[in-house]
PDB file of C-alpha atoms in Angstrom:
ATOM      1  CA  UNK A  39     -18.274   1.777  -2.448  1.00 72.00           C
ATOM      2  CA  UNK A  40     -14.600   0.348  -2.233  1.00 76.00           C
ATOM      3  CA  UNK A  41     -14.294  -3.568  -1.791  1.00 91.00           C
ATOM      4  CA  UNK A  42     -12.333  -4.222   1.401  1.00 94.00           C
ATOM      5  CA  UNK A  43     -10.427  -7.448   2.133  1.00 96.00           C
ATOM      6  CA  UNK A  44      -8.494  -8.201   5.178  1.00 97.00           C
ATOM      7  CA  UNK A  45      -4.930  -9.370   4.771  1.00 97.00           C
ATOM      8  CA  UNK A  46      -1.793  -9.666   6.670  1.00 96.00           C
ATOM      9  CA  UNK A  47       0.453  -6.379   6.707  1.00 93.00           C
ATOM     10  CA  UNK A  48       3.432  -7.192   4.615  1.00 90.00           C
ATOM     11  CA  UNK A  49       5.639  -4.800   6.799  1.00 89.00           C
ATOM     12  CA  UNK A  50       4.737  -6.163  10.300  1.00 89.00           C
ATOM     13  CA  UNK A  51       2.413  -9.362   9.897  1.00 91.00           C
ATOM     14  CA  UNK A  52      -0.692  -7.636  11.824  1.00 93.00           C
ATOM     15  CA  UNK A  53      -4.004  -7.640  10.449  1.00 96.00           C
ATOM     16  CA  UNK A  54      -4.251  -4.961   7.507  1.00 96.00           C
ATOM     17  CA  UNK A  55      -7.031  -4.056   4.923  1.00 97.00           C
ATOM     18  CA  UNK A  56      -6.644  -3.953   1.274  1.00 97.00           C
ATOM     19  CA  UNK A  57      -9.247  -1.494  -0.574  1.00 97.00           C
ATOM     20  CA  UNK A  58     -10.016  -1.882  -4.018  1.00 96.00           C
ATOM     21  CA  UNK A  59     -11.047   1.739  -5.410  1.00 94.00           C
ATOM     22  CA  UNK A  60     -12.924   0.813  -8.634  1.00 93.00           C
ATOM     23  CA  UNK A  61     -13.622   4.230  -9.898  1.00 93.00           C
ATOM     24  CA  UNK A  62     -10.306   5.661  -9.342  1.00 94.00           C
ATOM     25  CA  UNK A  63      -8.546   2.446 -10.588  1.00 95.00           C
ATOM     26  CA  UNK A  64      -6.539   2.212  -7.637  1.00 96.00           C
ATOM     27  CA  UNK A  65      -5.774  -0.253  -4.776  1.00 97.00           C
ATOM     28  CA  UNK A  66      -4.835   1.019  -1.308  1.00 97.00           C
ATOM     29  CA  UNK A  67      -3.458  -1.219   1.566  1.00 96.00           C
ATOM     30  CA  UNK A  68      -3.218   0.343   5.057  1.00 96.00           C
ATOM     31  CA  UNK A  69      -2.111  -1.383   8.446  1.00 94.00           C
ATOM     32  CA  UNK A  70      -3.313   0.765  11.504  1.00 92.00           C
ATOM     33  CA  UNK A  71      -0.533  -1.252  13.748  1.00 91.00           C
ATOM     34  CA  UNK A  72       2.615  -0.108  12.059  1.00 90.00           C
ATOM     35  CA  UNK A  73       1.413   2.754   9.532  1.00 91.00           C
ATOM     36  CA  UNK A  74       2.309   0.865   6.491  1.00 94.00           C
ATOM     37  CA  UNK A  75       0.509   2.511   3.254  1.00 96.00           C
ATOM     38  CA  UNK A  76       0.593   1.400  -0.137  1.00 96.00           C
ATOM     39  CA  UNK A  77      -1.359   2.985  -3.036  1.00 97.00           C
ATOM     40  CA  UNK A  78      -1.038   1.432  -6.407  1.00 97.00           C
ATOM     41  CA  UNK A  79      -2.800   1.845 -10.123  1.00 97.00           C
ATOM     42  CA  UNK A  80      -4.946  -1.080 -10.462  1.00 95.00           C
ATOM     43  CA  UNK A  81      -4.257  -1.257 -14.219  1.00 95.00           C
ATOM     44  CA  UNK A  82      -0.808  -0.942 -14.352  1.00 96.00           C
ATOM     45  CA  UNK A  83       0.197  -1.807 -10.795  1.00 95.00           C
ATOM     46  CA  UNK A  84       2.566   1.044 -10.608  1.00 97.00           C
ATOM     47  CA  UNK A  85       3.084   2.617  -7.156  1.00 96.00           C
ATOM     48  CA  UNK A  86       1.789   6.025  -6.655  1.00 96.00           C
ATOM     49  CA  UNK A  87       2.230   6.400  -3.017  1.00 95.00           C
ATOM     50  CA  UNK A  88       4.175   4.145  -0.239  1.00 93.00           C
ATOM     51  CA  UNK A  89       5.072   4.671   3.348  1.00 90.00           C
ATOM     52  CA  UNK A  90       6.365   1.736   5.293  1.00 84.00           C
ATOM     53  CA  UNK A  91       8.055   2.628   8.657  1.00 79.00           C
ATOM     54  CA  UNK A  92      11.307   0.262   9.295  1.00 72.00           C
ATOM     55  CA  UNK A  93      11.893  -0.461   5.684  1.00 63.00           C
ATOM     56  CA  UNK A  94      14.619   1.252   3.693  1.00 58.00           C
ATOM     57  CA  UNK A  95      13.742   2.086   0.233  1.00 56.00           C
ATOM     58  CA  UNK A  96      17.209   3.458  -0.917  1.00 57.00           C
ATOM     59  CA  UNK A  97      19.567   1.962  -3.562  1.00 57.00           C
ATOM     60  CA  UNK A  98      21.279  -0.484  -1.218  1.00 53.00           C
ATOM     61  CA  UNK A  99      24.130   1.799  -0.668  1.00 52.00           C
ATOM     62  CA  UNK A 100      25.136   2.452   3.071  1.00 49.00           C
ATOM     63  CA  UNK A 101      25.519   6.056   4.192  1.00 48.00           C
TER      64      UNK A 101
END
C-alpha cells in the first residue's frame, strides 16, 4: 500500500499527490489539473519518467 501525501503541484500550483511506492523504491507525483507526472527512484533520486505540460526540458537553445 503506497503512502499518499497531498502537496501543491510544482507545475501549476493546484492540489497534487505524492505517492511513496515503498516496495518498488519509487516516488510518484501526479497532478490531475495539469497532467504533471514525475517518477523518481527513492534511493538515488534519479528521474525515471517525467511529463510536465508547459515546461520545456530542452538544453536552453531556441529552435
